[in-house]
Coordinates of C-alpha atoms in Angstrom, one line a residue:
M198 CA 27.5 -2.9 -16.4
H199 CA 28.0 -0.2 -13.8
L200 CA 26.2 -0.2 -10.5
A201 CA 24.8 3.3 -11.2
Y202 CA 22.3 2.2 -13.9
P203 CA 20.2 -0.1 -11.7
A204 CA 20.6 2.2 -8.7
V205 CA 19.2 5.2 -10.7
L206 CA 16.4 3.0 -12.1
S207 CA 15.6 1.8 -8.6
A208 CA 15.5 5.3 -7.2
L209 CA 13.1 6.4 -10.0
L210 CA 10.9 3.5 -9.3
F211 CA 10.9 4.1 -5.6
C212 CA 10.1 7.8 -6.1
T213 CA 7.2 6.9 -8.4
G214 CA 5.9 4.6 -5.8
V215 CA 6.1 7.2 -3.1
Y216 CA 4.3 9.7 -5.3
G217 CA 1.6 7.1 -5.9
V218 CA 1.1 6.5 -2.2
L219 CA 0.9 10.2 -1.4
A220 CA -1.1 11.4 -4.3
R221 CA -3.6 8.6 -5.0
R222 CA -7.0 8.3 -3.3
N223 CA -8.0 4.9 -4.5
A224 CA -6.9 2.1 -2.1
I225 CA -6.0 -0.3 -4.9
L226 CA -3.7 2.2 -6.6
V227 CA -2.0 2.8 -3.2
L228 CA -1.4 -0.9 -2.9
M229 CA 0.0 -1.0 -6.4
S230 CA 2.4 1.9 -5.5
V231 CA 3.6 0.0 -2.5
E232 CA 4.3 -3.0 -4.7
L233 CA 6.3 -0.7 -7.0
M234 CA 8.4 0.5 -4.0
L235 CA 9.0 -3.1 -3.0
N236 CA 10.1 -3.9 -6.6
A237 CA 12.6 -1.0 -6.5
V238 CA 14.1 -2.4 -3.3
N239 CA 14.3 -5.9 -5.0
L240 CA 16.2 -4.4 -7.9
N241 CA 18.6 -2.7 -5.5
L242 CA 19.2 -6.0 -3.6
V243 CA 19.9 -8.0 -6.8
A244 CA 22.2 -5.2 -8.3
F245 CA 24.3 -4.9 -5.1
D246 CA 24.5 -8.7 -4.8
V247 CA 25.8 -9.0 -8.4
W248 CA 28.2 -6.1 -7.8
L249 CA 29.5 -7.7 -4.5
S250 CA 29.8 -11.2 -6.0
R251 CA 32.4 -9.9 -8.5
A252 CA 34.7 -9.0 -5.6
A253 CA 34.4 -12.2 -3.6
E254 CA 35.4 -15.6 -4.8
E255 CA 32.8 -17.6 -2.9
T256 CA 29.4 -16.0 -3.0
L257 CA 26.2 -16.9 -1.2
H258 CA 24.0 -14.7 -3.3
S259 CA 22.2 -13.5 -0.1
G260 CA 20.7 -10.5 -1.9
Q261 CA 18.9 -12.7 -4.4
A262 CA 17.7 -15.0 -1.6
L263 CA 16.4 -12.0 0.3
T264 CA 14.7 -10.8 -2.9
L265 CA 12.8 -14.1 -3.1
F266 CA 11.6 -13.7 0.5
T267 CA 10.5 -10.1 -0.3
I268 CA 8.5 -11.3 -3.3
A269 CA 6.8 -14.0 -1.3
I270 CA 5.9 -11.4 1.4
A271 CA 4.7 -8.9 -1.2
A272 CA 2.4 -11.5 -2.7
A273 CA 0.9 -12.3 0.7
E274 CA 0.5 -8.6 1.4
I275 CA -1.3 -7.8 -1.8
G276 CA -3.6 -10.8 -1.3
I277 CA -4.6 -9.7 2.2
G278 CA -4.8 -6.0 1.1
L279 CA -7.1 -6.7 -1.8
A280 CA -9.3 -8.8 0.4
I281 CA -9.6 -6.0 2.9
V282 CA -10.3 -3.4 0.2
L283 CA -13.0 -5.6 -1.3
A284 CA -14.6 -6.1 2.1
V285 CA -14.6 -2.4 2.8
H286 CA -16.0 -1.6 -0.6
R287 CA -18.8 -4.0 -0.1
N288 CA -19.7 -2.5 3.3
R289 CA -19.1 1.2 2.6
G290 CA -19.6 1.4 -1.2
T291 CA -16.4 3.2 -1.9
S292 CA -12.6 2.6 -1.9
D293 CA -11.7 6.3 -1.6
I294 CA -9.3 6.6 1.2
D295 CA -10.4 10.1 2.2
K296 CA -14.1 9.1 2.5
L297 CA -13.1 6.0 4.5
R298 CA -11.1 8.1 6.9
D299 CA -13.9 10.6 7.4
T300 CA -16.4 7.9 8.2
A301 CA -14.1 6.4 10.8
E302 CA -13.5 9.7 12.5
G303 CA -17.1 10.7 12.8
N304 CA -18.8 14.0 12.2
G305 CA -19.6 15.1 15.8
P306 CA -17.4 17.3 18.0
D307 CA -16.2 14.3 20.0
G308 CA -16.1 11.9 17.0
L309 CA -19.6 10.6 17.8
D310 CA -22.3 10.4 15.1
G311 CA -24.4 7.3 16.0
P312 CA -26.8 6.2 18.7
D313 CA -24.3 7.1 21.4
D314 CA -24.3 10.8 20.3
P315 CA -26.2 12.9 22.9
D316 CA -26.9 15.7 20.3
T317 CA -29.1 13.5 18.1
D318 CA -32.7 12.7 18.9
T319 CA -33.0 9.8 16.5
P320 CA -30.3 7.2 16.1
A321 CA -30.8 6.5 12.5
T322 CA -30.7 9.7 10.3
G323 CA -29.5 10.4 6.9
T324 CA -27.3 7.9 5.2
A325 CA -27.4 5.5 8.2
A326 CA -31.2 5.2 7.7
E327 CA -30.8 4.6 4.0
K328 CA -28.2 1.9 4.7
A329 CA -30.4 0.2 7.3
E330 CA -33.3 0.2 4.7
A331 CA -31.0 -1.2 2.1
T332 CA -29.8 -4.1 4.3
A333 CA -33.3 -4.9 5.6

C-alpha cells in the first residue's frame, strides 16, 4: 500500500476536525473535533512508522509507541474536558461556547456587571436575581 492513501485520509480527518472546532458552538462537539484531529495525527504516525520500517532492518516502532502515548493522553483530556463541561453546564445552564464567553467578559464598558459595577444601583438585577432565587 502506498503512503499517499493514509496521508490523504489523515489530512481529510484533520481538516474535518479543524472545521468542527471552528464552526461548532457546543463544547462537547468541539471536544469531539479535537479527538478527531488527534486520531488523524495517530494515523499519520502509524503510517509513517510502517513506511519507514520497510527501509530499516531493525525497527523500534517508535511511531506506534508514540501513538499509544497519544491515545492515553487523549483519553485523559476527554475525561477532564467532559468533567469541566458538565460542571459549567450545571452552573450556567448552557454549554454554548459563545454564551459562556459573553458571561465571562461582562456587559459593562469595563467588563464589570456585578456588585463592583459603579453604574448599577442594585447588585442583583435581571438574571443574577433569578439565579440567586433559584439557588436559595
